[in-house]
Every structure is written in C-alpha cells, then in structure tokens.
Short mmCIF file of C-alpha atoms in Angstrom, two decimals:
data_model
loop_
_atom_site.label_atom_id
_atom_site.label_comp_id
_atom_site.label_asym_id
_atom_site.label_seq_id
_atom_site.Cartn_x
_atom_site.Cartn_y
_atom_site.Cartn_z
CA MET A 1 0.00 0.00 0.00
CA SER A 2 1.37 3.42 -0.91
CA THR A 3 2.04 5.96 1.83
CA PHE A 4 -0.70 8.26 0.53
CA LYS A 5 -3.25 5.46 0.38
CA HIS A 6 -2.26 4.29 3.86
CA ILE A 7 -2.80 7.77 5.30
CA MET A 8 -6.13 8.23 3.54
CA THR A 9 -7.59 4.86 4.46
CA ARG A 10 -6.19 4.46 7.96
CA ARG A 11 -6.23 8.02 9.24
CA VAL A 12 -8.09 10.67 7.26
CA ALA A 13 -11.16 8.70 6.25
CA PRO A 14 -12.06 7.37 9.72
CA ALA A 15 -11.53 10.82 11.27
CA LEU A 16 -13.77 12.59 8.77
CA VAL A 17 -16.47 9.93 8.52
CA ALA A 18 -16.69 9.37 12.26
CA GLY A 19 -16.52 13.05 13.08
CA LEU A 20 -18.83 14.60 10.51
CA LEU A 21 -21.62 12.28 9.31
CA PRO A 22 -24.03 12.53 12.28
CA MET A 23 -22.88 16.02 13.24
CA ALA A 24 -25.75 17.90 11.60
CA PHE A 25 -28.42 15.89 13.40
CA PHE A 26 -27.04 16.46 16.88
CA THR A 27 -26.24 20.11 16.24
CA THR A 28 -29.82 20.90 15.17
CA ALA A 29 -31.21 18.92 18.13
CA ARG A 30 -29.59 21.23 20.66
CA ASP A 31 -31.80 22.21 23.55
CA GLU A 32 -32.11 25.99 23.13
CA TRP A 33 -35.75 26.54 22.16
CA GLU A 34 -36.94 27.99 25.48
CA ASP A 35 -34.14 30.56 25.47
CA HIS A 36 -35.11 31.76 21.99
CA LEU A 37 -38.78 31.94 23.01
CA TYR A 38 -37.84 33.97 26.09
CA ASP A 39 -35.90 36.50 23.98
CA LEU A 40 -38.79 36.78 21.55
CA LYS A 41 -41.37 37.26 24.32
CA LYS A 42 -39.17 39.87 25.98
CA GLN A 43 -39.26 42.04 22.84
CA PHE A 44 -43.04 42.45 23.22
CA SER A 45 -43.44 42.42 27.00
CA PRO A 46 -40.27 43.54 28.84
CA ASN A 47 -40.32 42.76 32.54
CA ASN A 48 -37.19 44.27 34.02
CA PRO A 49 -37.01 44.88 37.80
CA PRO A 50 -36.30 48.41 39.12
CA ARG A 51 -33.08 47.14 40.72
CA LYS A 52 -30.65 44.53 39.49
CA GLU A 53 -29.85 41.57 41.72
CA ARG A 54 -26.18 41.28 42.63
CA VAL A 55 -25.30 37.67 41.78
CA VAL A 56 -21.97 36.14 42.76
CA ILE A 57 -21.05 32.82 41.16
CA LEU A 58 -18.29 30.67 42.64
CA GLY A 59 -16.77 28.36 40.03
CA SER A 60 -16.16 28.19 36.29
CA GLY A 61 -17.38 24.71 35.40
CA TRP A 62 -20.42 23.23 33.68
CA GLY A 63 -22.98 24.33 36.26
CA SER A 64 -21.81 27.92 36.58
CA LEU A 65 -21.38 28.44 32.83
CA SER A 66 -24.78 27.03 31.81
CA PHE A 67 -26.35 29.12 34.63
CA LEU A 68 -24.57 32.21 33.36
CA GLN A 69 -25.74 31.64 29.79
CA ARG A 70 -29.42 31.68 30.80
CA LEU A 71 -29.33 34.84 32.94
CA ASP A 72 -30.86 38.09 31.69
CA PRO A 73 -28.16 40.83 31.75
CA GLU A 74 -30.86 43.45 32.27
CA LYS A 75 -31.94 41.84 35.54
CA VAL A 76 -28.64 40.98 37.25
CA ASP A 77 -25.17 42.30 38.01
CA VAL A 78 -22.87 39.28 37.83
CA THR A 79 -19.46 38.53 39.31
CA VAL A 80 -17.78 35.17 38.72
CA VAL A 81 -15.08 34.09 41.17
CA SER A 82 -12.81 31.16 40.30
CA PRO A 83 -9.12 30.29 40.69
CA ARG A 84 -9.15 29.26 37.04
CA SER A 85 -10.00 31.89 34.43
CA PHE A 86 -11.43 29.46 31.90
CA PHE A 87 -14.03 26.78 31.35
CA PHE A 88 -12.79 23.48 29.94
CA TYR A 89 -14.63 20.76 28.05
CA THR A 90 -14.25 17.73 30.31
CA PRO A 91 -15.33 14.97 27.84
CA LEU A 92 -12.14 15.52 25.80
CA LEU A 93 -9.75 15.63 28.76
CA ALA A 94 -8.33 12.16 28.08
CA GLY A 95 -7.54 13.11 24.48
CA CYS A 96 -5.63 16.12 25.75
CA SER A 97 -3.38 13.77 27.74
CA THR A 98 -1.97 12.18 24.59
CA GLY A 99 -2.08 15.13 22.20
CA THR A 100 -5.16 14.02 20.23
CA VAL A 101 -6.48 17.51 20.99
CA ALA A 102 -4.64 20.55 22.32
CA SER A 103 -5.45 21.97 25.75
CA THR A 104 -6.20 25.36 24.16
CA SER A 105 -8.85 23.71 21.96
CA ILE A 106 -10.95 22.58 24.92
CA THR A 107 -10.70 25.74 27.03
CA GLU A 108 -12.75 28.94 26.78
CA SER A 109 -12.12 32.21 28.61
CA MET A 110 -14.77 33.07 31.21
CA ARG A 111 -14.28 36.73 30.34
CA TRP A 112 -15.46 35.96 26.81
CA HIS A 113 -18.70 34.49 28.20
CA LEU A 114 -19.15 37.50 30.50
CA ASP A 115 -18.88 40.07 27.74
CA ARG A 116 -22.68 40.53 27.46
CA PHE A 117 -22.92 41.45 31.17
CA LYS A 118 -20.85 44.65 30.89
CA SER A 119 -22.49 47.54 32.71
CA SER A 120 -21.73 50.79 34.51
CA SER A 121 -21.39 48.93 37.82
CA SER A 122 -17.97 49.11 39.51
CA ARG A 123 -18.20 45.42 40.45
CA PRO A 124 -15.71 43.16 38.65
CA LEU A 125 -17.20 40.78 36.09
CA PHE A 126 -14.56 38.16 36.84
CA LEU A 127 -12.16 37.68 39.72
CA GLN A 128 -9.45 35.03 39.56
CA ALA A 129 -9.32 34.04 43.21
CA HIS A 130 -10.26 31.39 45.76
CA ALA A 131 -13.40 31.95 47.81
CA SER A 132 -12.17 31.62 51.40
CA SER A 133 -15.22 32.40 53.55
CA ILE A 134 -18.88 33.42 53.44
CA ASP A 135 -20.64 35.73 55.91
CA LEU A 136 -24.30 34.70 55.76
CA GLU A 137 -25.50 37.59 57.94
CA LYS A 138 -23.71 40.37 56.05
CA LYS A 139 -24.20 38.53 52.73
CA THR A 140 -20.57 38.84 51.70
CA VAL A 141 -17.94 36.54 50.21
CA THR A 142 -14.25 36.94 51.00
CA CYS A 143 -11.96 35.95 48.13
CA GLY A 144 -8.19 35.64 48.18
CA SER A 145 -5.72 35.78 45.32
CA SER A 146 -2.60 33.72 46.00
CA ALA A 147 -0.82 35.33 43.03
CA VAL A 148 -0.69 38.82 44.55
CA GLY A 149 -1.59 38.09 48.17
CA VAL A 150 -4.67 40.31 48.46
CA SER A 151 -8.25 39.72 49.63
CA THR A 152 -11.49 41.07 48.18
CA VAL A 153 -14.90 41.23 49.87
CA LEU A 154 -17.91 40.99 47.55
CA GLU A 155 -21.49 41.76 48.57
CA TYR A 156 -24.24 39.63 47.10
CA ASP A 157 -28.01 39.40 46.90
CA GLN A 158 -27.84 35.87 45.52
CA LEU A 159 -24.86 33.53 45.89
CA VAL A 160 -24.41 30.50 43.62
CA VAL A 161 -21.83 27.94 44.80
CA ALA A 162 -20.60 25.77 41.91
CA VAL A 163 -17.04 24.95 42.95
CA GLY A 164 -17.25 21.32 41.85
CA ALA A 165 -15.28 18.54 43.51
CA GLU A 166 -11.70 17.30 43.74
CA SER A 167 -10.06 13.92 43.22
CA ASN A 168 -10.76 11.57 46.12
CA THR A 169 -7.80 9.42 47.21
CA PHE A 170 -9.76 7.90 50.13
CA ASN A 171 -6.74 8.68 52.34
CA ILE A 172 -4.83 5.76 50.81
CA LYS A 173 -1.22 6.07 51.88
CA GLY A 174 1.11 7.50 49.23
CA VAL A 175 -1.49 8.12 46.52
CA LYS A 176 -1.70 11.88 46.91
CA LYS A 177 2.09 12.19 46.92
CA HIS A 178 3.03 9.83 44.11
CA ALA A 179 0.00 9.63 41.76
CA THR A 180 -0.98 12.14 39.11
CA MET A 181 -4.64 13.09 39.44
CA MET A 182 -6.92 13.15 36.39
CA LYS A 183 -9.41 15.96 37.00
CA GLU A 184 -8.22 19.27 35.59
CA VAL A 185 -6.58 20.46 32.37
CA GLU A 186 -3.23 20.84 34.10
CA ASP A 187 -3.53 17.20 35.21
CA SER A 188 -3.84 16.06 31.61
CA LEU A 189 -0.76 18.09 30.69
CA LYS A 190 1.17 16.52 33.57
CA VAL A 191 0.20 13.05 32.34
CA ARG A 192 1.25 13.93 28.80
CA ARG A 193 4.58 15.32 29.92
CA ALA A 194 5.22 12.34 32.20
CA VAL A 195 4.50 9.83 29.41
CA LEU A 196 7.02 11.50 27.09
CA GLU A 197 9.59 11.78 29.87
CA LYS A 198 9.24 8.08 30.67
CA LEU A 199 9.72 7.22 27.01
CA GLU A 200 12.87 9.32 26.76
CA SER A 201 14.19 7.97 30.07
CA ALA A 202 13.60 4.37 29.01
CA ASN A 203 15.25 5.04 25.67
CA SER A 204 18.34 6.43 27.44
CA LEU A 205 18.44 3.51 29.89
CA LEU A 206 18.17 1.03 27.04
CA ALA A 207 21.00 2.72 25.13
CA SER A 208 23.23 2.78 28.23
CA GLY A 209 22.85 -0.95 28.85
CA ALA A 210 20.79 -0.59 32.03
CA SER A 211 18.91 -3.57 33.43
CA GLU A 212 15.80 -4.75 31.63
CA GLU A 213 13.87 -4.48 34.90
CA GLU A 214 14.56 -0.75 35.22
CA VAL A 215 13.62 -0.09 31.59
CA LEU A 216 10.35 -1.99 31.98
CA ARG A 217 9.49 -0.10 35.18
CA HIS A 218 9.63 3.23 33.34
CA LEU A 219 7.39 1.78 30.64
CA HIS A 220 4.67 0.49 32.96
CA TRP A 221 1.85 3.02 33.22
CA VAL A 222 -0.95 2.30 35.70
CA VAL A 223 -4.38 3.95 35.57
CA VAL A 224 -6.60 3.53 38.65
CA GLY A 225 -10.35 3.84 38.16
CA GLY A 226 -12.56 2.01 35.67
CA GLY A 227 -15.07 4.78 35.10
CA PRO A 228 -15.30 6.80 31.85
CA THR A 229 -12.21 8.90 32.67
CA GLY A 230 -9.98 5.93 33.45
CA VAL A 231 -11.23 3.85 30.52
CA GLU A 232 -10.88 6.70 28.01
CA LEU A 233 -7.38 7.58 29.25
CA THR A 234 -6.35 3.92 28.94
CA ALA A 235 -7.80 3.81 25.43
CA GLU A 236 -6.00 7.01 24.40
CA LEU A 237 -2.70 5.69 25.78
CA CYS A 238 -3.16 2.44 23.83
CA ASP A 239 -3.83 4.43 20.64
CA PHE A 240 -0.73 6.51 21.29
CA VAL A 241 1.46 3.45 21.82
CA ASN A 242 0.06 1.51 18.86
CA SER A 243 0.57 4.38 16.42
CA ASP A 244 2.95 7.18 17.43
CA VAL A 245 5.24 5.26 19.80
CA LYS A 246 5.69 2.47 17.26
CA GLU A 247 6.72 5.11 14.74
CA PHE A 248 9.02 7.27 16.87
CA PHE A 249 10.20 4.78 19.54
CA PRO A 250 10.22 1.48 17.63
CA GLY A 251 12.52 -0.18 20.15
CA LEU A 252 10.20 0.59 23.08
CA ALA A 253 6.66 -0.04 21.80
CA GLY A 254 6.75 -3.78 22.48
CA LYS A 255 7.98 -3.24 26.05
CA ILE A 256 5.23 -0.84 27.21
CA GLN A 257 2.57 -2.05 29.63
CA ILE A 258 -0.63 -0.13 30.29
CA SER A 259 -2.63 -1.40 33.28
CA LEU A 260 -6.16 -0.37 34.28
CA VAL A 261 -7.16 -1.19 37.87
CA GLU A 262 -10.79 -1.09 39.05
CA GLY A 263 -12.13 -1.94 42.51
CA THR A 264 -15.55 -3.19 41.43
CA GLY A 265 -16.27 -6.23 39.29
CA LYS A 266 -16.41 -4.42 35.94
CA VAL A 267 -15.28 -1.31 34.10
CA LEU A 268 -17.85 1.32 33.05
CA GLY A 269 -20.25 0.31 35.80
CA MET A 270 -23.02 2.60 34.50
CA PHE A 271 -23.36 0.51 31.32
CA ALA A 272 -25.10 -2.82 30.81
CA PRO A 273 -22.89 -5.86 31.61
CA HIS A 274 -22.42 -6.86 27.95
CA ILE A 275 -21.30 -3.32 27.06
CA SER A 276 -18.83 -3.27 29.97
CA GLU A 277 -17.49 -6.61 28.80
CA TYR A 278 -17.13 -5.27 25.25
CA ALA A 279 -15.15 -2.28 26.56
CA ARG A 280 -12.90 -4.53 28.61
CA ASN A 281 -12.24 -6.89 25.70
CA LYS A 282 -11.51 -3.95 23.40
CA LEU A 283 -8.91 -2.56 25.79
CA VAL A 284 -7.29 -5.97 26.20
CA GLU A 285 -7.28 -6.42 22.42
CA GLN A 286 -5.22 -3.23 22.13
CA GLY A 287 -2.67 -4.43 24.66
CA ALA A 288 -3.96 -3.10 28.01
CA ASN A 289 -3.98 -5.16 31.20
CA VAL A 290 -7.42 -4.79 32.81
CA THR A 291 -7.73 -5.85 36.47
CA THR A 292 -11.09 -5.66 38.24
CA SER A 293 -12.20 -6.48 41.81
CA CYS A 294 -8.86 -5.14 43.03
CA PHE A 295 -8.21 -2.20 45.35
CA VAL A 296 -5.18 0.03 45.75
CA THR A 297 -3.96 -0.09 49.35
CA GLY A 298 -0.86 2.06 49.06
CA ALA A 299 1.75 3.56 46.78
CA THR A 300 5.42 4.44 46.92
CA GLU A 301 7.57 6.28 44.40
CA LYS A 302 8.08 3.10 42.37
CA THR A 303 5.46 0.58 43.56
CA VAL A 304 1.67 0.43 43.86
CA ASN A 305 0.15 -2.08 46.28
CA LEU A 306 -3.03 -3.97 45.32
CA LEU A 307 -5.46 -6.16 47.28
CA GLY A 308 -7.93 -8.53 45.66
CA ALA A 309 -11.51 -7.75 46.69
CA VAL A 310 -12.50 -11.42 46.62
CA ASP A 311 -9.39 -13.54 47.16
CA LYS A 312 -7.64 -10.95 49.39
CA LYS A 313 -4.43 -11.60 47.48
CA LYS A 314 -1.75 -8.91 47.79
CA THR A 315 0.10 -7.78 44.68
CA PHE A 316 2.95 -5.29 44.25
CA ILE A 317 3.39 -3.63 40.85
CA ASP A 318 6.42 -1.64 39.78
CA TYR A 319 5.38 1.39 37.76
CA GLY A 320 6.81 4.38 35.98
CA LEU A 321 3.59 6.44 35.92
CA LEU A 322 0.57 6.20 38.24
CA VAL A 323 -2.59 8.09 37.23
CA TRP A 324 -5.51 8.38 39.67
CA ALA A 325 -9.06 8.51 38.28
CA GLY A 326 -10.63 6.73 41.22
CA GLY A 327 -13.46 9.04 42.22
CA ILE A 328 -14.27 12.51 43.54
CA GLY A 329 -14.87 14.11 46.92
CA ALA A 330 -15.88 17.46 48.39
CA ARG A 331 -13.41 20.34 48.27
CA PRO A 332 -12.14 21.83 51.57
CA PHE A 333 -14.17 25.01 50.91
CA THR A 334 -17.38 22.98 50.55
CA LYS A 335 -16.68 21.08 53.77
CA SER A 336 -15.89 24.30 55.64
CA PHE A 337 -19.05 26.04 54.43
CA ALA A 338 -21.27 23.04 55.28
CA THR A 339 -19.75 22.90 58.77
CA GLN A 340 -20.35 26.65 59.16
CA ILE A 341 -24.05 26.19 58.33
CA GLY A 342 -24.30 23.19 60.65
CA GLY A 343 -27.54 21.35 61.31
CA GLU A 344 -28.45 18.74 58.73
CA GLN A 345 -25.58 19.89 56.50
CA VAL A 346 -23.23 17.84 58.68
CA PRO A 347 -23.83 14.07 58.38
CA LYS A 348 -24.01 12.04 61.57
CA LYS A 349 -22.08 9.22 59.93
CA GLY A 350 -19.61 9.07 57.07
CA PRO A 351 -17.73 11.84 55.26
CA LEU A 352 -19.23 15.17 54.27
CA ARG A 353 -19.81 14.85 50.51
CA GLY A 354 -21.40 18.20 49.60
CA LEU A 355 -24.00 20.85 50.33
CA LYS A 356 -27.55 19.65 50.87
CA VAL A 357 -30.02 21.47 48.61
CA ASP A 358 -33.75 21.34 47.95
CA ASN A 359 -35.35 20.60 44.59
CA LYS A 360 -34.66 24.17 43.42
CA PHE A 361 -30.99 24.10 44.54
CA ARG A 362 -31.43 26.34 47.59
CA VAL A 363 -28.83 25.39 50.20
CA THR A 364 -30.56 23.99 53.27
CA GLY A 365 -30.19 26.19 56.33
CA THR A 366 -29.46 29.40 54.38
CA GLU A 367 -31.23 32.18 52.51
CA ASN A 368 -30.26 33.45 49.07
CA VAL A 369 -27.57 30.77 48.69
CA TRP A 370 -27.76 28.16 45.95
CA ALA A 371 -25.49 25.25 44.98
CA LEU A 372 -24.97 23.39 41.70
CA GLY A 373 -22.97 20.52 40.26
CA ASP A 374 -20.65 18.17 42.11
CA CYS A 375 -20.57 20.29 45.29
CA ALA A 376 -24.35 19.90 45.72
CA LEU A 377 -26.17 16.84 47.09
CA SER A 378 -29.15 17.09 44.77
CA GLY A 379 -29.82 13.47 43.92
CA SER A 380 -28.40 13.86 40.41
CA PRO A 381 -25.26 11.95 39.34
CA PRO A 382 -21.91 13.80 39.57
CA THR A 383 -21.57 14.28 35.83
CA ALA A 384 -21.09 17.19 33.44
CA GLN A 385 -24.50 16.37 31.93
CA ALA A 386 -26.23 16.80 35.29
CA ALA A 387 -24.34 19.99 36.19
CA TYR A 388 -25.19 21.51 32.81
CA GLN A 389 -28.92 20.77 33.24
CA GLN A 390 -28.89 22.16 36.78
CA GLY A 391 -27.27 25.42 35.69
CA LYS A 392 -29.71 25.74 32.81
CA TYR A 393 -32.67 25.24 35.15
CA LEU A 394 -31.43 27.71 37.77
CA GLY A 395 -30.58 30.39 35.20
CA ARG A 396 -34.10 30.19 33.77
CA LEU A 397 -35.57 30.25 37.29
CA PHE A 398 -33.65 33.45 38.09
CA ARG A 399 -34.76 35.28 34.97
CA GLU A 400 -38.40 34.15 35.23
CA THR A 401 -38.89 34.82 38.95
CA ASN A 402 -36.51 37.75 39.54
CA CYS A 403 -35.55 35.73 42.66
CA ASP A 404 -38.88 36.59 44.30
CA LYS A 405 -39.19 34.00 47.11
CA LYS A 406 -42.94 33.53 46.71
CA ILE A 407 -42.67 32.97 42.96
CA VAL A 408 -39.66 30.69 43.43
CA ASP A 409 -41.66 28.56 45.89
CA GLU A 410 -44.36 28.08 43.25
CA HIS A 411 -41.91 27.38 40.43
CA ALA A 412 -41.65 23.83 39.06
CA ALA A 413 -38.97 21.70 40.71
CA PHE A 414 -35.88 20.50 38.85
CA GLU A 415 -36.00 17.13 37.11
CA PHE A 416 -32.87 15.45 35.81
CA HIS A 417 -33.18 13.81 32.39
CA ASN A 418 -30.55 11.23 31.60
CA TYR A 419 -29.62 11.51 27.92
CA GLY A 420 -27.31 8.53 28.15
CA SER A 421 -23.62 7.71 28.50
CA LEU A 422 -20.72 7.54 26.08
CA ALA A 423 -17.16 6.27 26.39
CA TYR A 424 -14.26 5.94 23.97
CA VAL A 425 -12.59 2.52 24.16
CA GLY A 426 -9.79 2.93 21.62
CA SER A 427 -8.97 2.11 17.99
CA SER A 428 -11.78 4.38 16.70
CA THR A 429 -14.44 2.47 18.66
CA ALA A 430 -16.72 3.51 21.49
CA VAL A 431 -19.73 2.41 23.51
CA ALA A 432 -22.96 4.38 23.77
CA ASP A 433 -26.15 4.03 25.78
CA LEU A 434 -28.43 6.82 24.55
CA LYS A 435 -31.85 7.82 25.85
CA LEU A 436 -33.69 9.25 22.87
CA HIS A 437 -36.05 12.21 23.38
CA LEU A 438 -38.09 13.57 20.50
CA TRP A 439 -37.68 17.20 21.53
CA GLY A 440 -35.90 16.94 24.85
CA SER A 441 -38.17 15.98 27.73
CA ASP A 442 -37.56 19.20 29.69
CA HIS A 443 -39.36 21.12 26.94
CA PRO A 444 -43.14 21.39 26.60
CA ALA A 445 -43.02 19.58 23.25
CA GLY A 446 -41.17 16.65 24.73
CA ARG A 447 -42.91 16.17 28.09
CA GLY A 448 -44.76 12.93 28.32
CA GLN A 449 -42.81 11.31 25.54
CA GLY A 450 -41.47 7.85 26.33
CA ASP A 451 -37.72 7.45 26.48
CA GLU A 452 -36.14 4.80 24.30
CA SER A 453 -32.70 3.43 25.06
CA THR A 454 -30.34 2.75 22.18
CA VAL A 455 -27.18 0.78 22.93
CA LEU A 456 -24.34 0.86 20.41
CA GLU A 457 -20.77 -0.34 20.30
CA GLY A 458 -17.91 -0.15 17.82
CA LYS A 459 -17.40 2.26 14.92
CA GLY A 460 -21.00 3.49 14.92
CA ALA A 461 -20.79 4.43 18.58
CA PHE A 462 -17.51 6.21 17.87
CA ALA A 463 -19.22 8.26 15.13
CA ILE A 464 -21.87 9.32 17.62
CA TRP A 465 -19.25 9.97 20.32
CA ARG A 466 -17.32 12.39 18.12
CA SER A 467 -20.27 14.11 16.50
CA LEU A 468 -22.18 14.57 19.76
CA TYR A 469 -19.22 16.00 21.64
CA PHE A 470 -18.43 18.21 18.65
CA SER A 471 -21.95 19.65 18.54
CA LYS A 472 -22.17 20.13 22.31
CA MET A 473 -19.07 22.30 22.55
CA LEU A 474 -20.06 25.75 23.72
CA SER A 475 -18.47 27.91 21.03
CA MET A 476 -17.95 27.67 17.29
CA LYS A 477 -14.29 28.60 17.75
CA ASN A 478 -13.60 25.54 19.89
CA ARG A 479 -15.59 23.25 17.59
CA TRP A 480 -13.36 24.07 14.65
CA GLN A 481 -10.20 23.92 16.76
CA VAL A 482 -11.10 20.42 17.95
CA LEU A 483 -12.04 19.29 14.44
CA PHE A 484 -8.70 20.62 13.18
CA ASP A 485 -6.85 18.76 15.97
CA TRP A 486 -8.62 15.50 15.15
CA CYS A 487 -7.72 15.80 11.48
CA MET A 488 -4.11 16.83 12.18
CA SER A 489 -3.50 13.99 14.66
CA GLY A 490 -5.15 11.58 12.22
CA VAL A 491 -2.99 12.62 9.28
CA PHE A 492 0.33 13.56 10.88
CA GLY A 493 0.14 11.81 14.24
CA ARG A 494 0.20 13.36 17.69
CA ASP A 495 2.63 16.12 18.61
CA ILE A 496 5.19 14.47 20.88
CA SER A 497 6.83 17.74 21.95
CA ALA A 498 3.83 20.01 22.63
CA PRO A 499 3.81 19.80 26.47
CA TYR A 500 7.12 21.65 26.55
CA ASN A 501 5.66 24.49 24.46
CA GLU A 502 2.13 24.75 25.81
CA ILE A 503 1.35 27.17 28.60
CA GLU A 504 0.88 25.36 31.89
CA LEU A 505 -2.68 25.99 33.04
CA GLU A 506 -2.98 26.44 36.77
CA GLY A 507 -5.81 26.65 39.23
CA GLU A 508 -8.78 24.53 40.12
CA GLY A 509 -12.39 24.92 39.30
CA GLY A 510 -15.56 22.90 39.38
CA LYS A 511 -18.43 21.61 37.36
#
C-alpha cells in the first residue's frame, strides 16, 4: 500500500467519517428553544425589575457556565469568582493527555462568556481568586488571590456555589504524593509530559545498557479507576502506543505495559454488563492489562500495592507512571461552608460529601444561597451532563422569577433527564447508551414522551461519540479547533513535543 493510500484509508477517512456524518443531526437537536422563546417574548413584554440583583457565582465549570448563559443581563449584576479563568470541556480531557487535541482547543475564557454582562457597575465581572469564607449575615464573600496576596470582599443578593469537587484518594497512603490526578486540564498536561519523559528515560536507559527491569518499570503506566475517565485515558494511551510510539520509539513499543485497575467487578459500571465486557475486551485487544475487583492499598515512588476484593491476594506492581481517576470528593471550601451552616448539612455518619439542597438548589439552612454541580447533594449523578442541566434550570428560574421568594416557591422543581452515557474505548471504537427524546423531555413539546434506550458499540458508537461532543461544545471557535486537531493527529500523528511548548494551566475549578 502506498504511503498516501495508507494515510487516507487508515487516518483521514475514519476521522472525517466518524466526526462529521451525524454532526448535523445532533447540532440541530440542541436544547435551546426555550431561550429563543424567552428572547422573543421579551421584545413584546419587557419585565425588568427596578433594581438589578447582585449575583456572585463561585466556580467556572459546567454548572456555573450554563447558569450564566441563561441569565438576563438586564436583571442581574454578575461577578464570577474562580481560581481558574477558563471553562474546559471535560469529555475531551483524556484526548488532551496524549495530544489528540490541544489543551487550548478545549478551554474557553470566562471573560469571553461575561462580555454581554458589561455595565456601569464598579463590580468586577470576573475575579481570579479562591473563595475563602462566606458571611451569611452580612451577605458577603471573602476571596483571596494567591498570586498577589490580596483579599477582596464581595457583597451579594444571591450567591451560587458551583465549585465542583476534587479527586478523592480515600486517604490511601502515598497516593496523593506519588500519583498524578486526572481531574483538571493541568492534570492532563502533567500526564502527557510524564508519558514522554518516561519514554525518553527508558530510551536512554536502554542505550546505556541498564537492566531490563529498570527499563520496563519506566514503561509500565498504571491507571486507577474504571469509570469513563480511566477507561478513556487507557484507550488514548493504547492508541498513542500503537501508532505514534511504534513510529518514533520502535525499540520501546513492544515493552510498554498499560494497566487499568478497578475496585468493582467491571469497568464502566453505569453501562449494561455486555457493554462493559465489550469495553474490557476492546482494551485488552489493544494491549492493556485490565484488572477488576482489586483495590489500591498504598503507593510508593516506584510501587503500587493492590489487594484482591475477593481472594484478598496482595500484589505489588512496579510502575513508571501512576494516574488516579478513582473518584471525587468534596473540596475543603465545601466542607468548611457546610460545617459553618451546621444542622443537617453535617452528616451524623460518614464523610461530608457536599452541600444539601432542595429541589430548586437552595442550600438547606441558608437564605439566598444556591449550589450546583458536584458540590451539591441534589440526587443527580456527579456528571457534566447533570451539572449543565442544573445550571440551565437555575438560570431560567432566576430570569423568570426575579428571585422573588414567593414565585420561586411556586416554580416547578428541577427534574434530571438522563440523555445517556458515552465512552471511547480505543482504535476508533466507542460504547454508547443513549436515551432518545423527541424534543428533549424538559421542553413542553417533549414532556410525556417515552424514552427509548439505544445501545451501540464499535465504529458506529464512535461516530456518535465524536459528533455529539463536537456539537455540544459551547463555542464555534472551539468546535473548529477540535475538528482541526482530530484531522491533524489523524494525518500527521500526535505532537510528541507540545507539552514543553504549551502554557501550563494552573488553578482549580468545578463543574
């Protein structure tokens, strides 16, 4: 096969076909009708309050951004506070770890989204800082900037807490110190840099005549957590090894081990058993070692300790890279605020997992304080899909009720609609469990419609995975950047030097 034909059939064609064919359908099915109807109605019957509500939003993730997009700039003065100045598209985080997409392609400046809220108010639209404390009586938030060492006090009429969650290590000894978390954009860049450094180190050791054991240790990469993040990262690493590493490090490709460790009995636990089994077999087919029913009990600089959940067998694995995607827990700020409120916010047993809210996201035990996303105990799953729906609901509630307590009490409660789950499993294949809604069941046209579940696996699921995530990106600029990255990595391979040139993104945010 000629080089040109090889590139066209093995790289360009799958990227274009999988990425573009279903794109139009999912793009036109986007759930924006109520927002357009609101804008149209407003032209004929404006209902602006005499005084704007001062709204402070803590966080720059899915919940806060979708909330922000539904607010009416003529009814609120908004300030967003977050230690990270951008929103990032979490579904493509694993691809960022191997260079399939660039970090700049999945990030969007919060200031860009705040542009329509510009007013004569002296309040800042965005403040890059950590929220350190809340005074519920004075209705103020104290925010600190570690970069310049100053504090700012913001007054609010309505406070929306959407700080998300952080990686949960379950206090397992050595994990926090030696593992690389997989939660934020900077985490994906650390993984990418570490992978390339391990390849270069192993190459140098091999050339110097070092022991085979030491070479193999550098080339053993362990991913902990069999959820979508862990599975997709494992799949991306397998793709990277089977294509780019074979091309640029031909002497190392056959020595690399990629291990996925999951504590429960199967990977992708939210999927049906046969789909989970398909995902596992696909990863194994590409060269990954998949171990289930096995818990991590400790980690050192070079070794991770495992314990079988059933047979209680202890195993010690030498590794070069340990990546933690084993779950999430409440941030220190969330725990501190819940303890400050007291009462039923503090559980009698077990760890504090988030802020308790009612069915309209009002924080229990407070007034004028709301919580969204992973920091809220709302009954919805801790996913980007849930956080996005919550923010959309609360933004519409604010603009329709003007935060009038009596009207809010009478407003319809939030209902989460599961639109399904997707996961990439490598080699241009994916798994999908989609709940089909004719119009979207949170719209008048779609209420009462029965939900049908469609389960797909393989190339077809991959086509849906790419097209759906493409259409759901929040700006046209990022859509075309991601599409360009997919095509470039498909034709020319992944950039194996980019982490040393990209700007390191710092800070933490939430969904």
